[in-house]
Tab-separated table of C-alpha atoms in Angstrom:
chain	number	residue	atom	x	y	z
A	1	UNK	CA	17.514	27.757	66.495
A	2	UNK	CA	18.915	24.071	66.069
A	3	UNK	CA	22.437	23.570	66.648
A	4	UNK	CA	24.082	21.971	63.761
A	5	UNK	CA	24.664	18.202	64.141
A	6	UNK	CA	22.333	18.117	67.218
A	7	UNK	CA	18.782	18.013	65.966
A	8	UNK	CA	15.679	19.236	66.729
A	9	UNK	CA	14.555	18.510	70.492
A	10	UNK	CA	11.223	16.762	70.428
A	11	UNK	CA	9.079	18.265	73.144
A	12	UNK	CA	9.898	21.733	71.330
A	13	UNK	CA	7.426	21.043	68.464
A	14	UNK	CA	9.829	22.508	65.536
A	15	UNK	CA	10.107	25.622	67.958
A	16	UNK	CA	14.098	25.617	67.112
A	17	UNK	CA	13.165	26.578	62.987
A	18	UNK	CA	10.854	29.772	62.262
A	19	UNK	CA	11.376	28.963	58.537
A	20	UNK	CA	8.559	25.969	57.826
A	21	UNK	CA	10.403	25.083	54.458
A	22	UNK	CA	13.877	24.827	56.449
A	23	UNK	CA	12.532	22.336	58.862
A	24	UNK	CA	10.622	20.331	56.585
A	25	UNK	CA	13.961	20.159	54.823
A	26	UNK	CA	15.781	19.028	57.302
A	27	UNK	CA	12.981	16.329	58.643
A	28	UNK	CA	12.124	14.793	54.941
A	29	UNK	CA	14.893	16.036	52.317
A	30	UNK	CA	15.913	19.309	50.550
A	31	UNK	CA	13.340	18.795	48.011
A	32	UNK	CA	10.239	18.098	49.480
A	33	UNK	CA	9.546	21.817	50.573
A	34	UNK	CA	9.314	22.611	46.571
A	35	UNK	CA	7.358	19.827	46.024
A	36	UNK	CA	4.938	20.884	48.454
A	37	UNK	CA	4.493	24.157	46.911
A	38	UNK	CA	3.882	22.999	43.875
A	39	UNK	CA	0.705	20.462	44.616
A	40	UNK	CA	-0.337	23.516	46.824
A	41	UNK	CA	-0.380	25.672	44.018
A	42	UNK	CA	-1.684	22.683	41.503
A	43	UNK	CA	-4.883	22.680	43.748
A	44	UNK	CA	-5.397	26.669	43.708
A	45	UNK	CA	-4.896	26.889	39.440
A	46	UNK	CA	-8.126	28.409	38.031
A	47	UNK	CA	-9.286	29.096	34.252
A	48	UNK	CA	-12.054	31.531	33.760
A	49	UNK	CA	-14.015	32.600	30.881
A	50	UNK	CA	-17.132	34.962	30.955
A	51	UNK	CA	-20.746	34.467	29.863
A	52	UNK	CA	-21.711	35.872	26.606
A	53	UNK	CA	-25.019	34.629	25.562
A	54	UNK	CA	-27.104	31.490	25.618
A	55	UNK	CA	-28.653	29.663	22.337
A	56	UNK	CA	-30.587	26.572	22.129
A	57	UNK	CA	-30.751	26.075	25.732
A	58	UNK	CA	-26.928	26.394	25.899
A	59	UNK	CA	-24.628	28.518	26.944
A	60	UNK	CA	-22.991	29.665	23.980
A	61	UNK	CA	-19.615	31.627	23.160
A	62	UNK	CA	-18.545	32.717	19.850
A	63	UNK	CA	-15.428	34.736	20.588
A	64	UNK	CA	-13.758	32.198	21.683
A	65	UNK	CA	-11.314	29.588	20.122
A	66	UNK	CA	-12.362	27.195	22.612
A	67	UNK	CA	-14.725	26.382	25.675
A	68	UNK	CA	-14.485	23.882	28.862
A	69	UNK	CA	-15.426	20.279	27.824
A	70	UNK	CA	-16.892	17.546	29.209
A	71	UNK	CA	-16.665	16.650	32.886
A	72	UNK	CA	-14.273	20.032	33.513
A	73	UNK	CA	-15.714	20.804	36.978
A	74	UNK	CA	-16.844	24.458	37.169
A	75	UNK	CA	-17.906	26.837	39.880
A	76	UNK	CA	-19.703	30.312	38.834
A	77	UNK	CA	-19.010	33.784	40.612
A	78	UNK	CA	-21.939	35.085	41.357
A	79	UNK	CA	-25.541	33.096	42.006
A	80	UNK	CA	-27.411	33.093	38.439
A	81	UNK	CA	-30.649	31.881	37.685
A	82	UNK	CA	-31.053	30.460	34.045
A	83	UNK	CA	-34.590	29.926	34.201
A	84	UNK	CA	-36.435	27.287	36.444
A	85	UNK	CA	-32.651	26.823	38.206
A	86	UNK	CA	-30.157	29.152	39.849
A	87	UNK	CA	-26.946	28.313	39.850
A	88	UNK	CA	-25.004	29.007	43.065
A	89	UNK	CA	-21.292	29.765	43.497
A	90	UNK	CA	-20.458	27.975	46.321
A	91	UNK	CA	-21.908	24.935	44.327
A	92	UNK	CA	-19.846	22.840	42.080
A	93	UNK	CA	-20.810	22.111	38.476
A	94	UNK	CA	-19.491	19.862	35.734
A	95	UNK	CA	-19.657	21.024	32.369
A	96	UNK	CA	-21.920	18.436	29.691
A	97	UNK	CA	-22.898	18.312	26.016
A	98	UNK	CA	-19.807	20.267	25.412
A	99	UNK	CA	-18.823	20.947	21.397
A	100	UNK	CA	-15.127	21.701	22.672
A	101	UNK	CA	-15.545	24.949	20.891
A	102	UNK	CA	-17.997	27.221	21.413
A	103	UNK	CA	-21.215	26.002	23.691
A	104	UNK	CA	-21.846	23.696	26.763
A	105	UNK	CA	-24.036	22.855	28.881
A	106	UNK	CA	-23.596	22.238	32.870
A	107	UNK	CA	-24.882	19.356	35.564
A	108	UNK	CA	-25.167	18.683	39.571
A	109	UNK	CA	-23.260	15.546	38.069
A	110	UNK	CA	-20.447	14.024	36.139
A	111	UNK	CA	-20.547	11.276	33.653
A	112	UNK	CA	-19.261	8.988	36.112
A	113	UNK	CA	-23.000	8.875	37.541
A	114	UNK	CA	-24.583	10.268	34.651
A	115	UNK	CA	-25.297	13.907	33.530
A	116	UNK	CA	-28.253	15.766	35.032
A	117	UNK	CA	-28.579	18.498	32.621
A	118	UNK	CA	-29.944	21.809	32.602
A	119	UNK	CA	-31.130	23.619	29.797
A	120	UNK	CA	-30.819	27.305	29.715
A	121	UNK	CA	-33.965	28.960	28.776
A	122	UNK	CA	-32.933	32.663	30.610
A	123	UNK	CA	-30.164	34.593	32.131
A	124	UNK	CA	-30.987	37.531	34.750
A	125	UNK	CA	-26.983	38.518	34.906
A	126	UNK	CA	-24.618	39.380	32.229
A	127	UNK	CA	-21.495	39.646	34.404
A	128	UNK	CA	-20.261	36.292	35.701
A	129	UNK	CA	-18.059	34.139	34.933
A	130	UNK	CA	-17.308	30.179	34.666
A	131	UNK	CA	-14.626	28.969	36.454
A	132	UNK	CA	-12.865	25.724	36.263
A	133	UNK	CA	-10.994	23.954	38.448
A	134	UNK	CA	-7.432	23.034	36.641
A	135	UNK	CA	-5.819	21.471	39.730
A	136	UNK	CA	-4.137	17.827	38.277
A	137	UNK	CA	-5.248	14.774	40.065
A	138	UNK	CA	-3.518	11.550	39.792
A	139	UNK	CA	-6.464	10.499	37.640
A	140	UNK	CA	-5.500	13.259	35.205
A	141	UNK	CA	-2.073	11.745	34.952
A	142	UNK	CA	-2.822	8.231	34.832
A	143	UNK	CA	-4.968	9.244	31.265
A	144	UNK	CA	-2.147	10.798	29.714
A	145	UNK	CA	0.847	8.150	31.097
A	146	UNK	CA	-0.451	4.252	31.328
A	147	UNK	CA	2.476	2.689	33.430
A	148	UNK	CA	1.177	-0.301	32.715
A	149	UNK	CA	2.698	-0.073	28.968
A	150	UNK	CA	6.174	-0.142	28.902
A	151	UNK	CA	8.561	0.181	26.073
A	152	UNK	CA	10.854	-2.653	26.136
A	153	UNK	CA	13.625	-0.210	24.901
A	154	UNK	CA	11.715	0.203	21.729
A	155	UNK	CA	10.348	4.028	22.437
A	156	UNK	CA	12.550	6.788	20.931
A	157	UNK	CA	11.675	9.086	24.099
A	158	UNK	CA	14.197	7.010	26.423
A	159	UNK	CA	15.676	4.088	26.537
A	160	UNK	CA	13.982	3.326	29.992
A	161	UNK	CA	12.435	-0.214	29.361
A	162	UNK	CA	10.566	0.114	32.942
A	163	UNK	CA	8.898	3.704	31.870
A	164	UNK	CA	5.496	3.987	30.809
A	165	UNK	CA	4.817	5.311	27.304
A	166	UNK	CA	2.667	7.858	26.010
A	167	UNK	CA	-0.544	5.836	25.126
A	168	UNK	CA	-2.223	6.799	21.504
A	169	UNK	CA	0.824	8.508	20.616
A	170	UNK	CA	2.006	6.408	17.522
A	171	UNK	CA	5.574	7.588	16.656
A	172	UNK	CA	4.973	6.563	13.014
A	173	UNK	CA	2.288	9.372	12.794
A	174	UNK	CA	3.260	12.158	14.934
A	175	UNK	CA	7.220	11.372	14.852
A	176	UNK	CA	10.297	10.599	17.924
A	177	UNK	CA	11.793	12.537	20.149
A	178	UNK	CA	10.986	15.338	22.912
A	179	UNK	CA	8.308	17.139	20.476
A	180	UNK	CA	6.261	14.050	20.146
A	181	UNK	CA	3.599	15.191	22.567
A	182	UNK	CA	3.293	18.427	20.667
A	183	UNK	CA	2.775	17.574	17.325
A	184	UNK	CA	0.257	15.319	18.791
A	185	UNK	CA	-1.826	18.382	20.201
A	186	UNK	CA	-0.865	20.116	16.648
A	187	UNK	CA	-1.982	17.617	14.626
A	188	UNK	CA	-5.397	17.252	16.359
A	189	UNK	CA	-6.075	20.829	16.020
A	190	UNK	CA	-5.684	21.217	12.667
A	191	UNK	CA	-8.297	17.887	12.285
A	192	UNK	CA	-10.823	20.209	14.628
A	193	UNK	CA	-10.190	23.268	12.749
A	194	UNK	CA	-10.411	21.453	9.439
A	195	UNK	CA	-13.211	19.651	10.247
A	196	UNK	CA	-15.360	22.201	11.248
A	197	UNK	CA	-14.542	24.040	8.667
A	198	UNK	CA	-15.802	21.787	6.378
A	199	UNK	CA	-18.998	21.351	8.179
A	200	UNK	CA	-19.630	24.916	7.850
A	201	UNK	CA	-19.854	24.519	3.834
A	202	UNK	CA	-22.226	21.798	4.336
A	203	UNK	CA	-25.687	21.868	3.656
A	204	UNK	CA	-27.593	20.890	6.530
A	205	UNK	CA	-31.401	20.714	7.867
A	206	UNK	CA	-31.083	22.379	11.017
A	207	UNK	CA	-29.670	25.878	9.768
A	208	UNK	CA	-30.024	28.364	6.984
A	209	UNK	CA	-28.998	27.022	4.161
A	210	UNK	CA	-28.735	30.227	1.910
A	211	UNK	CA	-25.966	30.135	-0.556
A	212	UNK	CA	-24.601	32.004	-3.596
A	213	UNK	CA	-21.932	29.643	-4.759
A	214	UNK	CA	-23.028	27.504	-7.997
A	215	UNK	CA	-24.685	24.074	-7.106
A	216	UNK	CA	-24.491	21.272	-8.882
A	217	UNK	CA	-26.628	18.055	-8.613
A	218	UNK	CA	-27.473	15.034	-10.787
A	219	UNK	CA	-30.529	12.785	-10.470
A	220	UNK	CA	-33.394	13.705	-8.973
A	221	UNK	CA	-34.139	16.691	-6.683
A	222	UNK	CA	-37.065	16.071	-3.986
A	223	UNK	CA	-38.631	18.760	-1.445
A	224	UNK	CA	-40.606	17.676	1.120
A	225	UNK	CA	-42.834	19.446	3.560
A	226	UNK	CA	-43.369	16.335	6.391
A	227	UNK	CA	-44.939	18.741	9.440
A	228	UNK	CA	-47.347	20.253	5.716
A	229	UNK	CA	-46.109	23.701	6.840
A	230	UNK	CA	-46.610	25.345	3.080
A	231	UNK	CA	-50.483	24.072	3.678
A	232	UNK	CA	-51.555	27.297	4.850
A	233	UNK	CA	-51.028	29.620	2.676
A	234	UNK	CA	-49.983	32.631	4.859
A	235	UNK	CA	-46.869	30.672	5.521
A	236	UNK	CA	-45.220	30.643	2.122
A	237	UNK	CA	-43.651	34.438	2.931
A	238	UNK	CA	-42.082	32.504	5.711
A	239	UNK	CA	-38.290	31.861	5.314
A	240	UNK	CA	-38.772	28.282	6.791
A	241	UNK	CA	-41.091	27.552	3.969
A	242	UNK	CA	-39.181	24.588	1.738
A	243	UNK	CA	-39.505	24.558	-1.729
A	244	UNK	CA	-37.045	25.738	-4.658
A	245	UNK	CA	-37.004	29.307	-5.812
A	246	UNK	CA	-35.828	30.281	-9.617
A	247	UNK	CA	-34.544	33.596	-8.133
A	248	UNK	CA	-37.155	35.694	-6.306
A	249	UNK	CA	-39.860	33.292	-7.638
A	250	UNK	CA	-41.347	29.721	-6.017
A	251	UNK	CA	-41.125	27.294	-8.308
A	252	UNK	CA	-41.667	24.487	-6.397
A	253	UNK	CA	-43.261	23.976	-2.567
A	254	UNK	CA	-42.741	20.008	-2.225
A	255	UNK	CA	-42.851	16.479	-4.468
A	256	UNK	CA	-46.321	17.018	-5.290
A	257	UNK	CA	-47.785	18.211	-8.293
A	258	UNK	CA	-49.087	21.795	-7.421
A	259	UNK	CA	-52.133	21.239	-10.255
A	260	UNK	CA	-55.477	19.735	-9.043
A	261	UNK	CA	-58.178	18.801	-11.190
A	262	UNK	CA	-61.408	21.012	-10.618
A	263	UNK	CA	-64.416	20.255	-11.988
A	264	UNK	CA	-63.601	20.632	-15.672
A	265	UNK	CA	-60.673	22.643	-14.532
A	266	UNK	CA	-57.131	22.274	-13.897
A	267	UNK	CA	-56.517	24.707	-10.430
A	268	UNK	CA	-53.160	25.298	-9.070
A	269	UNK	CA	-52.513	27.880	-5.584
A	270	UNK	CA	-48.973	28.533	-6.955
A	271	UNK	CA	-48.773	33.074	-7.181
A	272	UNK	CA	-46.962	32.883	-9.995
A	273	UNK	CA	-46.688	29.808	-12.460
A	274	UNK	CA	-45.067	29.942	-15.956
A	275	UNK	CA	-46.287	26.255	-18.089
A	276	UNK	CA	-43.523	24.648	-20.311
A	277	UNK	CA	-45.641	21.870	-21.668
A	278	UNK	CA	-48.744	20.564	-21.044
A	279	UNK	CA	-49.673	17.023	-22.655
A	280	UNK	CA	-53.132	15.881	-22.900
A	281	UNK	CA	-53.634	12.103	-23.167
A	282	UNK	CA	-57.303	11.641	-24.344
A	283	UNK	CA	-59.582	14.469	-25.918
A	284	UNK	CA	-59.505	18.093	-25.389
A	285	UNK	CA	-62.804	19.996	-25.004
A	286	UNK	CA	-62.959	23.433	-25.260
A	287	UNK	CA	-65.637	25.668	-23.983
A	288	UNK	CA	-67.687	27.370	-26.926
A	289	UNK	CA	-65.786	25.509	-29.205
A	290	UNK	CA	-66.967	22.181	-31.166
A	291	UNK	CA	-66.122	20.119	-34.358
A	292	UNK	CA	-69.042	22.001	-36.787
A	293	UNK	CA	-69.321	25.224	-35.641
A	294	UNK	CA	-67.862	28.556	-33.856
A	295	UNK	CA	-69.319	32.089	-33.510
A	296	UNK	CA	-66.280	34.607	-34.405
A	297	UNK	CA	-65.580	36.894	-31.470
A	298	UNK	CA	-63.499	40.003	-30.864
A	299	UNK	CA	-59.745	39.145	-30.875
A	300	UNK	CA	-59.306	42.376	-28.699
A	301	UNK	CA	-61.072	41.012	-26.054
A	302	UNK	CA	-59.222	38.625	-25.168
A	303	UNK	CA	-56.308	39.217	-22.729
A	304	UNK	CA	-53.527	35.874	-22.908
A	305	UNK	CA	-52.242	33.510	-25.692
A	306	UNK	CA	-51.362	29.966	-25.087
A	307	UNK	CA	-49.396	27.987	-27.828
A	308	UNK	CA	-50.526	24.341	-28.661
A	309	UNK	CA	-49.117	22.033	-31.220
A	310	UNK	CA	-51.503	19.899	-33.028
A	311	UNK	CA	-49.511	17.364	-34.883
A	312	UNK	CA	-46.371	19.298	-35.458
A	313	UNK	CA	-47.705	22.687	-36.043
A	314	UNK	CA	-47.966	25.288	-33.441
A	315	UNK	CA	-51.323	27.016	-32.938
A	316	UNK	CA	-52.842	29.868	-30.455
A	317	UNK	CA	-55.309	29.555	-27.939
A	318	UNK	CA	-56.589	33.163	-27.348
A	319	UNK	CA	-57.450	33.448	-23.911
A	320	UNK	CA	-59.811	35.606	-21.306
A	321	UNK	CA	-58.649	36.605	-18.163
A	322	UNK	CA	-61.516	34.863	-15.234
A	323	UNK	CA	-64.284	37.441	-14.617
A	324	UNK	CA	-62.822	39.750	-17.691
C-alpha cells in the first residue's frame, strides 16, 4: 500500500492500491472514479420490448403506449427470419418508418445514409424481443443543449450568460423555471394523444369506415369505383364494395346512373330498386296500348301498380311481372 505523502512508485504499475477507484482517485481527482462508472453504465443501458404481431409489412404493437422511433438502433435476441430476410442478433438494426406509437419498421442503415428497409411479410418465432441501445452519446446531448445559444442573462433557468439554453423550449409557451423541460414533454403528449385521437374519428380511405353516429353533409355526395370493382357482379356482397346503403339495402354503387336504355327498355342490375320519379321528356309508348283502341284484360292478372301523373292527376299503370 502507498505511504501517505509519498506516492505511488512508478515501476510498481499501481501495485501499491488493490482498490482501482482509490488509485484513480488519487492519480486524476476524487471524482473521476464516479464519473467513470457512470459512462460505463450509460453504454450498458438497454430498453426492450417484445414482438407481438406484424401488419402491413410492419411490425406492429398495440399494447403498447409507445414504440422505438426513428434511427433508435436495435439488436434482436434471437435470429428471426421475417420472410426473404433473417434478422441476426449479433447484427445491429436501426428502427425506420416509425409512427412513435405502435408500428416500425427496421434497416441495415440509418437515415444518415439512407434507410434500407425491410418489409415484414412472415415471422417463424413469437418469442423475441427488440432491444435498443439507450447509451447517450455526445450527439444525443448536443440535440437537446445547443451551446452555441446562449442566454445573455435573459433565461429564467440561470442567470449564467455563458450557458447554453434549451433550444425549442419557448418559456412563453411551456413557462420558467426547473419544470420547463417537463411541461415541454407534457405538453407534446397531450398534442400526440389528442391528435390521434382525432384521427381515429376521421373518415378515411384506407380503413373501415363503418359508423353509427349521425352524419351530416351538404352539397353533393359522389361514390366512385376507379379500379370498376362493383363491375362484376359477384363482388357487390363484398364489404370493399363502395356505394351507399339505406340500411341493409344498396342504394347506390358509384356516380353513374344504374339505368341503361335497352332496346325499348329501361334495364338496371341494381337487386333491389324502389323509383321515386320518373320523368319522360318526349312521348310515351306503351305496349298494347294506342290512342283509338284497347282490348280489356283481366285486372287479376296482373301482379304490380305503378303511379303516373298525367297533367296533375295521378293514374295507375297495372303491371305484369316478366315471363308471368
Amino acid at each position: 500500500m502507498a505511504k501517505e505523502n509519498q506516492g505511488y512508485i512508478s515501476n510498481l504499475n499501481l501495485a501499491e492500491t488493490t482498490n482501482p477507484s482509490l488509485a484513480i482517485a488519487n492519480l486524476a481527482g476524487v471524482t473521476i472514479p464516479a464519473d467513470l462508472k457512470i459512462i460505463q453504465n450509460n453504454l450498458r443501458n438497454i430498453s426492450t420490448i417484445s414482438y407481438q404481431t406484424f401488419s402491413g409489412g410492419f411490425f406492429q404493437f398495440d399494447d403498447l403506449e409507445f414504440v422505438f422511433t426513428d434511427d433508435d438502433k436495435i439488436k434482436v435476441s434471437k435470429n428471426v427470419s421475417i420472410g426473404t430476410t433473417t434478422l441476426n442478433k449479433n447484427s445491429n438494426y436501426f428502427v425506420c418508418n416509425s409512427n412513435g406509437k405502435n408500428k416500425f419498421k427496421i434497416s441495415t442503415t440509418s437515415s444518415s445514409v439512407g434507410f434500407t428497409t425491410f418489409d415484414v411479410n412472415a415471422v417463424d418465432k413469437n418469442n423475441f424481443n427488440f432491444i435498443r441501445d439507450d447509451s447517450v452519446s455526445f450527439n444525443n446531448i448536443s440535440n437537446i443543449i445547443d451551446p452555441t445559444q446562449n442566454n445573455f442573462s435573459n433565461d429564467p433557468l440561470t442567470d449564467n450568460s455563458n450557458q447554453g439554453t434549451i433550444r425549442f423550449l419557448d418559456n412563453q409557451i411551456f413557462g420558467s423555471g426547473p419544470d420547463r423541460l417537463k411541461n415541454a414533454i407534457s405538453e407534446t403528449q397531450d398534442n400526440v394523444e389528442r391528435a390521434n385521437f382525432l384521427i381515429g374519428q376521421k373518415y378515411t380511405t384506407t380503413g373501415n369506415i363503418d359508423t353509427d353516429q349521425l352524419l351530416k353533409y351538404g352539397g353533393v355526395l359522389k361514390i366512385v369505383d376507379p379500379v370498376s370493382f362493383n363491375s362484376n357482379t359477384t363482388n357487390l356482397v363484398d364489404e370493399k364494395s363502395p356505394g351507399l346503403f339505406i340500411g341493409n339495402i344498396r342504394a347506390f354503387s358509384s356516380d353513374n346512373n344504374p339505368w341503361s336504355e335497352e332496346s325499348a327498355a329501361l334495364k338496371t342490375s341494381s337487386s333491389a330498386i324502389s323509383v321515386n320519379e320518373l320523368f319522360f321528356y318526349d312521348q310515351v309508348q306503351i305496349t298494347g296500348i294506342n290512342t283509338t283502341s284497347s282490348s280489356p284484360t283481366n285486372p287479376s292478372t296482373f301482379t304490380h301498380k305503378l303511379p303516373i301523373k298525367v297533367d296533375g292527376e295521378i293514374y295507375y299503370l297495372l303491371l305484369k311481372e316478366s315471363g308471368t
